[in-house]
Coordinates of C-alpha atoms in Angstrom, one line a residue:
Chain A
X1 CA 0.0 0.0 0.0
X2 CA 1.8 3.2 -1.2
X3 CA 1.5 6.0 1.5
X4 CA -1.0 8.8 1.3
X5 CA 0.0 11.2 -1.8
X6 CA -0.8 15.1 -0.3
X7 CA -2.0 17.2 -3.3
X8 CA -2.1 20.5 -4.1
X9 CA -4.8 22.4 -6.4
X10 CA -3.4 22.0 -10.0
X11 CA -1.5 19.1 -9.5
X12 CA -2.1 16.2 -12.1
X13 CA -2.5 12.7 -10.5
X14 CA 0.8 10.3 -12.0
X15 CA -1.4 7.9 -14.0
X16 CA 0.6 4.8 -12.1
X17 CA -2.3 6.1 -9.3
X18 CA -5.1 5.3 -11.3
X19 CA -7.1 2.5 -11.0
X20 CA -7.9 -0.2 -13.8
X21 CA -11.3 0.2 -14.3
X22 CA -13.1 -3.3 -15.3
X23 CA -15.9 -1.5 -17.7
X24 CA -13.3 1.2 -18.5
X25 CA -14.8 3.9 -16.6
X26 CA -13.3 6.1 -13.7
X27 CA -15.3 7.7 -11.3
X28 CA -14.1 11.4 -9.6
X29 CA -15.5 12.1 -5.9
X30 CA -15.0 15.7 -4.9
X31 CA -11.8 17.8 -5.4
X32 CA -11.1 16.2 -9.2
X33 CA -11.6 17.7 -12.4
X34 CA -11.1 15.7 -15.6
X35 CA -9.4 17.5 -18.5
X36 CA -9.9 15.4 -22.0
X37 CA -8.0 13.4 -23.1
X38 CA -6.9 11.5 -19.8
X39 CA -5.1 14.5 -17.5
X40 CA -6.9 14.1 -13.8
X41 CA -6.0 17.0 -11.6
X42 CA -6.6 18.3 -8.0
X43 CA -9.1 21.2 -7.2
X44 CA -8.3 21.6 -3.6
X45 CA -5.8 20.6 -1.1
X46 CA -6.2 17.3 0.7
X47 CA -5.0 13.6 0.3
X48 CA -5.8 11.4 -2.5
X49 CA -8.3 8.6 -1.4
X50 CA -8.5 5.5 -4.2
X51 CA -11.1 2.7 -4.3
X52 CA -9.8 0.2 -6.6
X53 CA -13.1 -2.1 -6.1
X54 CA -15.5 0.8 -7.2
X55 CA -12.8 2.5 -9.4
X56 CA -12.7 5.5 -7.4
X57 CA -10.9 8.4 -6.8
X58 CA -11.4 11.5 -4.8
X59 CA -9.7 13.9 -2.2
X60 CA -10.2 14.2 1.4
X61 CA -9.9 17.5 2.9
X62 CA -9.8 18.3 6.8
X63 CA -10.6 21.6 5.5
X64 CA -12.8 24.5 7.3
X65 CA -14.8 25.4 4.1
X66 CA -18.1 23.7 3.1
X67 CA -19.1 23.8 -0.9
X68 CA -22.2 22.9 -1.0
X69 CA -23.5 20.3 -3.7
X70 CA -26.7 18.8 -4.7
X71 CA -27.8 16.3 -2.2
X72 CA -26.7 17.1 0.9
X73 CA -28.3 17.7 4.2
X74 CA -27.3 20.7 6.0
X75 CA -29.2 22.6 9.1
X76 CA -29.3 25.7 7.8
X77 CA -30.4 29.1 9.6
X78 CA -32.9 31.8 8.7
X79 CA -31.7 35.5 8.1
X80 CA -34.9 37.0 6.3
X81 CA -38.1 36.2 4.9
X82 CA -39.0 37.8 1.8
X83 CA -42.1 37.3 -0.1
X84 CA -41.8 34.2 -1.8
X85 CA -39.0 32.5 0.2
X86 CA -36.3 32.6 3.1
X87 CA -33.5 33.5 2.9
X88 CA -31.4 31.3 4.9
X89 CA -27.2 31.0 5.6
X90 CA -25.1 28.0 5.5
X91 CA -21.9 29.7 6.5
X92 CA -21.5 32.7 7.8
X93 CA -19.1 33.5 4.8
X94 CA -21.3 32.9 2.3
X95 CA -24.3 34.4 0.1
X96 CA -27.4 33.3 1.2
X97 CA -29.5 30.3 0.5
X98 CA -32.9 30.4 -1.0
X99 CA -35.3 28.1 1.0
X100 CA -38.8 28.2 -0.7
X101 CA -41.9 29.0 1.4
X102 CA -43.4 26.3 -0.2
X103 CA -40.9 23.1 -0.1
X104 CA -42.2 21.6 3.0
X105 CA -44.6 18.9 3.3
X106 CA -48.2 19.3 3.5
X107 CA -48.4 23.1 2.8
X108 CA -50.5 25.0 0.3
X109 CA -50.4 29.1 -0.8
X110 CA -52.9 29.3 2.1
X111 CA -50.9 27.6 4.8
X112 CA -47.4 28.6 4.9
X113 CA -44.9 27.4 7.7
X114 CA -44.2 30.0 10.6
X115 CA -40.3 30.2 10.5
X116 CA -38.9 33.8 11.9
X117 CA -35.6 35.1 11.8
X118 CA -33.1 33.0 13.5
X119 CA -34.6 29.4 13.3
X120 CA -32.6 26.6 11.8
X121 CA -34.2 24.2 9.8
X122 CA -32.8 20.7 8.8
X123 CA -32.9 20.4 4.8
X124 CA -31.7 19.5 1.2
X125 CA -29.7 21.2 -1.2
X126 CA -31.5 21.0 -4.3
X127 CA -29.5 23.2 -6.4
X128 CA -25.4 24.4 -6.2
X129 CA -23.7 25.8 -9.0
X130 CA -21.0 28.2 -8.5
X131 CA -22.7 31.2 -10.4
X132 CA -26.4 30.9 -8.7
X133 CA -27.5 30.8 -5.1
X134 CA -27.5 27.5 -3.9
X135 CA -31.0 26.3 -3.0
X136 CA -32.5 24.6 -0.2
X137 CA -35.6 22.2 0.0
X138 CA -37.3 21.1 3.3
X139 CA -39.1 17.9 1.6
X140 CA -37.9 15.3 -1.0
X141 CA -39.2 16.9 -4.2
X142 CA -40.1 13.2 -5.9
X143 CA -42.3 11.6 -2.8
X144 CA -43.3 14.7 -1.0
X145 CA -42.5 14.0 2.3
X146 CA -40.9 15.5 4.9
X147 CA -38.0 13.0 6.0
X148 CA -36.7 14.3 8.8
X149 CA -36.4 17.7 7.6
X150 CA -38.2 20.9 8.4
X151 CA -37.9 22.8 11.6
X152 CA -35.8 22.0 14.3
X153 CA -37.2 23.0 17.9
X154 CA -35.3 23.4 20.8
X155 CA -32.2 21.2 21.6
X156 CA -28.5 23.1 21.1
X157 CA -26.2 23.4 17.9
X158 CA -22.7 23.1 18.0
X159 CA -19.9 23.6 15.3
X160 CA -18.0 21.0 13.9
X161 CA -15.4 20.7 10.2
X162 CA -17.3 19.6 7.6
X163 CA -15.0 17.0 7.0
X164 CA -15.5 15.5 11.2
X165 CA -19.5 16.2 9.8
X166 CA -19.3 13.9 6.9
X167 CA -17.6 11.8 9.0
X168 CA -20.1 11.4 10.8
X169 CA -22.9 11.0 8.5
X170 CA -21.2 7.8 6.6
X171 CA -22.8 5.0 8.3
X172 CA -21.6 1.5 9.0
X173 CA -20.7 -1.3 6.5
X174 CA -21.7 -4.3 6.4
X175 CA -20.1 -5.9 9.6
X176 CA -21.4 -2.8 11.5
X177 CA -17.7 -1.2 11.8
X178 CA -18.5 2.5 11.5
X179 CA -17.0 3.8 8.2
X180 CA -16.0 7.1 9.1
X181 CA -14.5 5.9 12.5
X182 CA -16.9 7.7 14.7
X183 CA -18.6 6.1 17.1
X184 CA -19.2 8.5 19.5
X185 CA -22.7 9.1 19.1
X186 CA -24.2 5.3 19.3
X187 CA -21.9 5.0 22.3
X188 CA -24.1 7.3 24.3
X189 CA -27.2 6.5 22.9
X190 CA -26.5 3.2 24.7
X191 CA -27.1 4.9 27.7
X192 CA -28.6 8.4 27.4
X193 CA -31.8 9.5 25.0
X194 CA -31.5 11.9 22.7
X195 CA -32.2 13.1 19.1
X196 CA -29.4 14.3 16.4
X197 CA -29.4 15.8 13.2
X198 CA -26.0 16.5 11.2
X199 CA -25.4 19.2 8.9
X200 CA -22.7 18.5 6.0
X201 CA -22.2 22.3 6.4
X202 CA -20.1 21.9 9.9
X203 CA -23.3 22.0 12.5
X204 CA -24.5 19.2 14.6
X205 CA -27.7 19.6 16.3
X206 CA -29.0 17.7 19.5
X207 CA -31.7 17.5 21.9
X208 CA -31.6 15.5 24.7
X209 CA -34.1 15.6 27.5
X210 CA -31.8 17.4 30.0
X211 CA -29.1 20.3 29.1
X212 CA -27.0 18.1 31.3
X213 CA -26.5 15.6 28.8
X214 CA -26.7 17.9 26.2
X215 CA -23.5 19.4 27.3
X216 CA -21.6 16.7 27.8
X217 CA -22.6 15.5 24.4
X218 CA -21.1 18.5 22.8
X219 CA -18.4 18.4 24.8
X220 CA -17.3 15.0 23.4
X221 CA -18.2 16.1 19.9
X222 CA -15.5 18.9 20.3
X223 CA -13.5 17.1 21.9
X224 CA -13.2 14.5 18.8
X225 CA -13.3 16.8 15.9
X226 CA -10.7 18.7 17.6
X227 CA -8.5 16.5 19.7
X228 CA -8.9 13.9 16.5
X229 CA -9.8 11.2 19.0
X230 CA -9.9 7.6 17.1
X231 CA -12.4 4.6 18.0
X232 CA -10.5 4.0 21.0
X233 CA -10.2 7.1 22.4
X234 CA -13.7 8.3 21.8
X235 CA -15.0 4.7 23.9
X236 CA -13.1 5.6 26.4
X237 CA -13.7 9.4 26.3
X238 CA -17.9 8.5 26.1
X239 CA -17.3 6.3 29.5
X240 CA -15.5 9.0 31.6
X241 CA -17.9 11.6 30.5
X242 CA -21.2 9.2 31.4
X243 CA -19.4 8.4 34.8
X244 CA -19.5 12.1 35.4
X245 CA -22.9 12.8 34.8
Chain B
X1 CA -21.2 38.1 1.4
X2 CA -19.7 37.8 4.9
X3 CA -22.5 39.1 7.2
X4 CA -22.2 38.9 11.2
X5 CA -23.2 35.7 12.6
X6 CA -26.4 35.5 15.7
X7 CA -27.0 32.9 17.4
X8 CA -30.2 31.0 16.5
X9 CA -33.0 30.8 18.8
X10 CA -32.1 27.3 19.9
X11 CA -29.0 28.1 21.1
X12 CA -29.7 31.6 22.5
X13 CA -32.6 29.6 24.5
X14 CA -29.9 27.0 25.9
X15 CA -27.4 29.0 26.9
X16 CA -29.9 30.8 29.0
X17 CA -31.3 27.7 30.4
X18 CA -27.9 26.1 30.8
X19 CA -27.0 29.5 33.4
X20 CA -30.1 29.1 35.4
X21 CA -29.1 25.7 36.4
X22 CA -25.2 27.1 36.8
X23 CA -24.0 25.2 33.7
X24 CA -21.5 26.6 31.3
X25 CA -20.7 25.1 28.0
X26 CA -17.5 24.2 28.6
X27 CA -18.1 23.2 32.3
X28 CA -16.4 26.0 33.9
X29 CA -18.2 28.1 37.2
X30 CA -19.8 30.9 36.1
X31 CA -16.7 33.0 37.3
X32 CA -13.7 31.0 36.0
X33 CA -11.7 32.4 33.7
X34 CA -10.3 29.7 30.8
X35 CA -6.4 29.1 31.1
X36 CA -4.5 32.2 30.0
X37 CA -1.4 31.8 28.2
X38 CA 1.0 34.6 27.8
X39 CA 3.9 34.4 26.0
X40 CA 7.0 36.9 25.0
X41 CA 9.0 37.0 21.8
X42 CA 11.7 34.5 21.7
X43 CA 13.9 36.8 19.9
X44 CA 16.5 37.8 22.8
X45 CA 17.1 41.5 20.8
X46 CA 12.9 42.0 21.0
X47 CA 11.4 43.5 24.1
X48 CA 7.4 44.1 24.3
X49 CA 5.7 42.2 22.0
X50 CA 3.0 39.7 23.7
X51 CA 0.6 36.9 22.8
X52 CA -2.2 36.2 25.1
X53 CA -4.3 33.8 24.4
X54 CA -7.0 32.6 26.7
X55 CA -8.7 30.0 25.3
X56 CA -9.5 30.5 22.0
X57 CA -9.4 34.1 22.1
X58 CA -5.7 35.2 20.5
X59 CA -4.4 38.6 20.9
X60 CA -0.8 39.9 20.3
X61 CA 0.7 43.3 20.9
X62 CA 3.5 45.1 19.9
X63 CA 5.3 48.1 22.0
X64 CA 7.7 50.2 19.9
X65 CA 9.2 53.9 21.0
X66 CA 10.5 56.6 18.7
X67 CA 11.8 60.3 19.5
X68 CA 10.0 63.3 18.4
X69 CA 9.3 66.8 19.1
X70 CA 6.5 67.1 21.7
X71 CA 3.1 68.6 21.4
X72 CA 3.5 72.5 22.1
X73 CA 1.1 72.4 25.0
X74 CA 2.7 69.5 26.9
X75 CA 6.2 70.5 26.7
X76 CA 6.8 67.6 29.7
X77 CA 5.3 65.2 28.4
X78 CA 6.1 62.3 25.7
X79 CA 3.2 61.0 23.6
X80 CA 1.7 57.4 24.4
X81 CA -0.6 55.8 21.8
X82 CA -2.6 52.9 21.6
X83 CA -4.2 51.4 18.6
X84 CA -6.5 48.4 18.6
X85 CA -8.3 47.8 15.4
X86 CA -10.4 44.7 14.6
X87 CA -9.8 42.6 11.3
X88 CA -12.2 40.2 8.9
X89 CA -9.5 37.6 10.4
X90 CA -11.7 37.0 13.6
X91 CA -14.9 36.1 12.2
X92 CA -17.3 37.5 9.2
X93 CA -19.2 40.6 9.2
X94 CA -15.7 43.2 10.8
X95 CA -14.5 45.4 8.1
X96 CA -11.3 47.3 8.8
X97 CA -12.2 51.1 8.5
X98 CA -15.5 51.3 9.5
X99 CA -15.2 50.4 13.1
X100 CA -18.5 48.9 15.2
X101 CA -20.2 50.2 17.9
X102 CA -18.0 47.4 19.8
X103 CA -14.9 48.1 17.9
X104 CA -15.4 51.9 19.7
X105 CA -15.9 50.7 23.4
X106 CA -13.1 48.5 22.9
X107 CA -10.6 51.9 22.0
X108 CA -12.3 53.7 24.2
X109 CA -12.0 51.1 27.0
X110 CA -8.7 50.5 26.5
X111 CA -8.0 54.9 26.3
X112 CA -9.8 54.9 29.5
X113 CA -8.0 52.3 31.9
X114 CA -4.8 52.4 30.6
X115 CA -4.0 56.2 29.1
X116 CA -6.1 58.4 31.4
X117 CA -5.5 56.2 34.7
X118 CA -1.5 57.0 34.2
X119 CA -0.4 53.6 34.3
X120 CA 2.0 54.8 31.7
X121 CA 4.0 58.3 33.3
X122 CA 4.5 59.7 30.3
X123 CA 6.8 62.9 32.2
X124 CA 9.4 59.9 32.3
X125 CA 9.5 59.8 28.3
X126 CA 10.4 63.3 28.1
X127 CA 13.7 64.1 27.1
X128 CA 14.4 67.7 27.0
X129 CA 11.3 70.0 27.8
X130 CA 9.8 71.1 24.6
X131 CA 12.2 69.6 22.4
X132 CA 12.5 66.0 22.4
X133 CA 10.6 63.3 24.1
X134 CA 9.4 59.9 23.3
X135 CA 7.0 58.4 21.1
X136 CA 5.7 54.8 22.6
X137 CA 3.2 53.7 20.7
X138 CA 1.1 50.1 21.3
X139 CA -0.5 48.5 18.5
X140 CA -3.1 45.3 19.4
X141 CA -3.9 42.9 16.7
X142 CA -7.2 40.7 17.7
X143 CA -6.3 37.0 15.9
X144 CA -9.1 35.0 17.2
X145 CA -12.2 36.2 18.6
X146 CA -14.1 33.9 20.8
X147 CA -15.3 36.5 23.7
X148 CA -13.0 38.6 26.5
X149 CA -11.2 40.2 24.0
X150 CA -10.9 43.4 26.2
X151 CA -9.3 41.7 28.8
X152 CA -7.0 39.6 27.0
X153 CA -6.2 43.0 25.2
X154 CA -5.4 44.7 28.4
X155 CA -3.3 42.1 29.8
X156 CA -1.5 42.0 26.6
X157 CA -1.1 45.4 26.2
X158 CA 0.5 45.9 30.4
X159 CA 2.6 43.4 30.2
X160 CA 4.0 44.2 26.9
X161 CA 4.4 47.6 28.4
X162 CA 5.9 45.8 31.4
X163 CA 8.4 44.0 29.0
X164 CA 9.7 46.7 26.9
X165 CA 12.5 48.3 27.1
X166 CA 13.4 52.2 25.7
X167 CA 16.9 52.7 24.2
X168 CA 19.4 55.0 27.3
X169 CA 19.7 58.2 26.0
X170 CA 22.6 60.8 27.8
X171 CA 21.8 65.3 27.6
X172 CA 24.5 67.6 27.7
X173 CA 23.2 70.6 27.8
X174 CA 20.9 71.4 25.0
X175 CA 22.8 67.8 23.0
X176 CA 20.9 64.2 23.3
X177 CA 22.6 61.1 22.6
X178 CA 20.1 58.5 22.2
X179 CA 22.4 55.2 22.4
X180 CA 22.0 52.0 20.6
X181 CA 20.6 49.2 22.0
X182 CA 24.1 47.3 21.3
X183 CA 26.1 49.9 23.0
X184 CA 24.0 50.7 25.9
X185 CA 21.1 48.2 27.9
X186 CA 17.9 49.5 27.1
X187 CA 15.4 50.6 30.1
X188 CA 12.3 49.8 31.2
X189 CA 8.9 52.0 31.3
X190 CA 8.1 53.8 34.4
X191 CA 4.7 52.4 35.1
X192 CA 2.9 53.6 38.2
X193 CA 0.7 50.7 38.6
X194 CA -0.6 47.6 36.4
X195 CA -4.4 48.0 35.4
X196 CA -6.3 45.1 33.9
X197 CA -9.7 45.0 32.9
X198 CA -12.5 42.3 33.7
X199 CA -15.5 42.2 32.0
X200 CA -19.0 40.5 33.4
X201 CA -21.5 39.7 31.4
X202 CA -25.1 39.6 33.3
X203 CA -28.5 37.6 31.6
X204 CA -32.4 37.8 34.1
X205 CA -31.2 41.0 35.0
X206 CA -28.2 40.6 36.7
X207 CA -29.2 37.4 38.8
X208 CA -27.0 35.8 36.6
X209 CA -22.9 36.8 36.4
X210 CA -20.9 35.5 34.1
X211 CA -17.0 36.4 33.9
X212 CA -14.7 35.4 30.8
X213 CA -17.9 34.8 28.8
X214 CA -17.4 33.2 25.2
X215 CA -18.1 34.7 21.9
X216 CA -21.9 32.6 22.1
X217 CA -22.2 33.8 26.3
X218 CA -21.8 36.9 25.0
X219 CA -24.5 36.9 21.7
X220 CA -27.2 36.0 24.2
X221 CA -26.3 38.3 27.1
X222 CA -28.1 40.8 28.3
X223 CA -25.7 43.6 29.2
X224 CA -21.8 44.0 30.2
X225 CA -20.3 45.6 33.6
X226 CA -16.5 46.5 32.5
X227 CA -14.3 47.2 35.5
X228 CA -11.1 47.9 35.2
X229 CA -8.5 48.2 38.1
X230 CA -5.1 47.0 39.8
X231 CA -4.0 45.0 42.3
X232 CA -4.3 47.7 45.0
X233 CA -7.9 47.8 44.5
X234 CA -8.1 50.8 43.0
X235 CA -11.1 51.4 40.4
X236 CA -9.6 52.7 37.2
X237 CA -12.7 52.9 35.6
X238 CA -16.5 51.2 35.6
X239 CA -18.2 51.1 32.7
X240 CA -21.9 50.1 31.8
X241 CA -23.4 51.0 28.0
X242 CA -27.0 50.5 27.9
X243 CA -28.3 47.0 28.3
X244 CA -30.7 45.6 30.8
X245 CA -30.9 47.8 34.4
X246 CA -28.9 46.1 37.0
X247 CA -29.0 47.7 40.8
X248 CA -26.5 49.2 42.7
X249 CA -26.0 46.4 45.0
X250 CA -25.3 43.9 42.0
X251 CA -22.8 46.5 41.1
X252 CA -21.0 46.4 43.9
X253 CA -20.8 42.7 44.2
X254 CA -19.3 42.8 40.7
X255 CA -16.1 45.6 41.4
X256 CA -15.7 43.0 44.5
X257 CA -15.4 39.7 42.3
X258 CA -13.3 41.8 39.6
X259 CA -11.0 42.4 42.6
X260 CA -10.0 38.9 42.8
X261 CA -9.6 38.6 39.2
X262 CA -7.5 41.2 38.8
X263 CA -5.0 39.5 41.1
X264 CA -5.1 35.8 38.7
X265 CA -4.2 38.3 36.0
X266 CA -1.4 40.1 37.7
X267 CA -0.1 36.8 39.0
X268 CA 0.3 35.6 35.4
X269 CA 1.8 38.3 34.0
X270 CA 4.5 38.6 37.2
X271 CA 5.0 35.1 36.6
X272 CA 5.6 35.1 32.4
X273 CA 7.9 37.8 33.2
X274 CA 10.4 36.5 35.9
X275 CA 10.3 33.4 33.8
X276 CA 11.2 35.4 30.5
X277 CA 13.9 37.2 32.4
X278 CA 15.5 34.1 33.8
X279 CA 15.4 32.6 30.6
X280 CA 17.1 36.0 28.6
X281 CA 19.8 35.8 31.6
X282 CA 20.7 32.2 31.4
X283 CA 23.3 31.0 34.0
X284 CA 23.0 34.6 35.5
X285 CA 26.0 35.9 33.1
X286 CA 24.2 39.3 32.2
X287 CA 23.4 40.3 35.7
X288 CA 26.9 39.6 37.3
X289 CA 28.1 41.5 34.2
X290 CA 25.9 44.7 34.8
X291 CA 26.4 44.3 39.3
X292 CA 28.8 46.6 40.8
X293 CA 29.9 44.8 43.1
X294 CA 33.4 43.1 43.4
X295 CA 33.8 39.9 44.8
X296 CA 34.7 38.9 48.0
X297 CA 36.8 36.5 49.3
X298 CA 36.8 34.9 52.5
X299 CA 39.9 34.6 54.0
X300 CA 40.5 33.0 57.3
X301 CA 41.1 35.6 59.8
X302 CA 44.7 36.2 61.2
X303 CA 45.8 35.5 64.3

């Protein structure tokens, strides 16, 4: 196994990198570009990730910045309502998103949701591109329903990097080993109740019955995304913090 | 565009709720201040330039002194200035040039408890009486902003002035020599006492204090007390812009609690600077250089 290959934006990947793709196509995750005929180069910083089963390639990045693109789930957070729509931000360093009055489930022109200024909602991006405003759905267009998204009442948000956020969102395999090496979250929820939702876009929001717990929750988040605790650590962290409480 | 974050309502509504039941965040008590670190430059020919850093709130200052001509009115004085200005680099929504309402109380803060309580004595910077005097000037760069920067400023900002050292200067008659710092040892600032500033942070109308709040503590608070004073007990200054009415009493018990912060903060800043003097004097070589004394040597007595 070759060791991790840091690029830098502009750099072209050596072709002895590439995978051998069985149906002779390659697929690029984020932070590739393909330039006909067969140059593959590096849009951002990070290291080079390769999946020679799938045929894979793409770049991680423990970067600050989120990019939003279509599909994602993000909690985002209401600025201003305008006639038509809210206008809600992602980051704090970027234009806003539009969030149509209308993309929630089971409303109508008559009955519109009652979302002020400063509430976060949990929701889809339906639409990035790097010369429009990104756009955000509540509901899944095709079925209608709401999924899990809409708005998010009470419980605390903290801040994480995207990349720790996407980390955590990946799910376990098939033996039930957590793919993004995060466990932290169904360690407590052996022993304390409470609901999450993560946003790609660097926020994790949870509500547990007491702030107590809540605390200590983000506490432990923090303390992985930034002390870059691994499986063990975070066990072990999760058992010391559940003592104390 | 970059626009200035608030809090949502969620989080506004927690961090209330987490107060009434004495809870912070980050598990501290609602009057601990987070681990300050202050650190010098490492460069053994640099004098007065600090970093602070108290959690993840980063501020560095840098002390520098020049000569000029004094202002015609204050012929016995030398000028001391201060400048703090706030940068995009600590979070979206600051624009260099068109200062905030905070960016102002921060200046003015800073003008009040350091400039107009005399900590500096700016008759010692004068050189010849209407002629030539020093210029020190203090300039405060805020890195990180994630609450307290006032008080991490103004404990950057004294012991940097602390720390500095002004080139030796020698008048005969009406001729100055202003010497070198390679053929003379600079001197130390005369400073007439050490002010630092604490600032508490009050939510349910000041039934709740908070000290050393965070940059999300502060979002949801609903007024600020700044005190600022030494280790004496001596007030420099009390300040309270607007926000929610507190009584006097509450008042009180603040300058009281500020008291005994005020002495943490000294204590660090003694401490960083005996520890940055030992280490520029290693194996004691400069000051048995610089003592008058001669040696002694015991002899057994005759007889």
């Amino acid at each position: 196994m070759a060791a991790a290959m840091v690029l830098l934006p502009g750099e072209n990947i050596p072709t002895e990198r590439l995978p051998k793709p069985k149906k002779g196509k390659l697929t690029l995750g984020p932070g590739l570009q393909h330039t006909p005929p067969s140059t593959i180069s590096a849009t951002t910083a990070g290291s080079l990730q390769v999946d020679h089963r799938k045929a894979a390639l793409w770049l991680e990045d423990a970067g600050g910045r989120y990019q939003p693109s279509v599909g994602d789930l993000v909690i985002a957070q209401i600025h201003h309502s305008s006639v038509e729509t809210y206008s809600c931000a992602l980051t704090p360093h970027t234009s806003f998103a539009i969030l149509g009055q209308l993309a929630f489930e089971g409303v109508s022109k008559k009955t519109r949701p009652q979302l002020k200024a400063a509430d976060i909602v949990y929701a889809r991006v339906s639409k990035a591109s790097k010369w429009e405003d990104v756009e955000i759905e509540c509901f899944n267009s095709a079925t209608g329903k709401a999924e899990g998204m809409g708005q998010l009442k009470g419980g605390m948000v903290f801040d994480v990097r995207p990349a720790f956020a996407r980390r955590l969102m990946m799910g376990t395999d098939k033996e039930g080993v957590s793919k993004g090496g995060v466990v932290l979250l169904e360690e407590v929820g052996g022993k304390v109740k409470f609901e999450v939702a993560v946003g790609r876009n660097g926020k994790v929001w949870v509500d547990s019955g007491s702030v107590r717990e809540t605390v200590m929750i983000g506490q432990l988040l923090r303390g992985a995304d930034e002390g870059g605790w691994d499986v063990e650590g975070q066990r072990k962290a999760v058992k010391k913090a559940l003592r104390d409480v | 565009m970059p626009h200035a974050t608030r809090p949502s309502t969620n989080e506004s509504a927690f961090v209330l709720s987490a107060l009434r039941e004495n809870l912070r965040l980050d598990s501290r008590a609602l009057d601990q201040y987070r681990p300050i670190s202050l650190k010098f430059s490492s460069d053994p020919d640099v004098y007065g330039q600090t970093d602070v850093r108290m959690g993840k709130t980063r501020v560095i200052c840098n002390v520098s002194c020049e000569v000029i001509t004094p202002y015609s009115d204050r012929k016995f004085d030398g000028v001391f200035n201060i400048n703090c200005e706030l940068s995009p680099l600590i979070g979206a929504g600051v624009e260099i040039g068109r200062p905030d309402q905070a960016e102002l109380l921060l200046s003015r803060l800073l003008e009040k408890s350091i400039r107009r309580s005399n900590a500096l004595d700016t008759e010692s910077l004068c050189i010849i009486a209407g002629q030539k005097c020093f210029h020190v000037r203090a300039d405060l760069h805020v890195l990180d902003h994630d609450g307290s920067i006032l008080d991490a400023c103004c404990l950057a900002l004294v012991a940097a002035l602390q720390h500095f050292r002004r080139p030796d200067y020698e008048v005969h008659g009406e001729q100055v020599t202003v010497f070198d710092v390679r053929e003379r040892e600079p001197v130390k600032l005369t400073l007439q006492h050490q002010p630092f500033c604490v600032t508490t942070s009050y939510y349910d109308a000041g039934t709740i204090m908070v000290q050393d709040a965070t940059l999300l503590e502060e979002q949801c608070r609903e007024g600020e007390i700044v005190v600022s004073m030494n280790r004496h007990g001596e007030v420099c200054q009390i300040a309270k812009y607007g926000g929610v009415p507190v009584d006097a009493l509450s008042v009180l018990s603040v300058v009281k609690q500020s008291w005994e912060k005020v002495k943490m903060m000294d204590s660090v800043v003694r401490e960083a600077l005996s520890k940055d003097e030992r280490e520029r004097d290693k194996g004691g070589r400069m000051k048995a250089e610089l003592s008058a004394e001669n040696e002694r040597v015991m002899e057994r007595p005759v007889g």
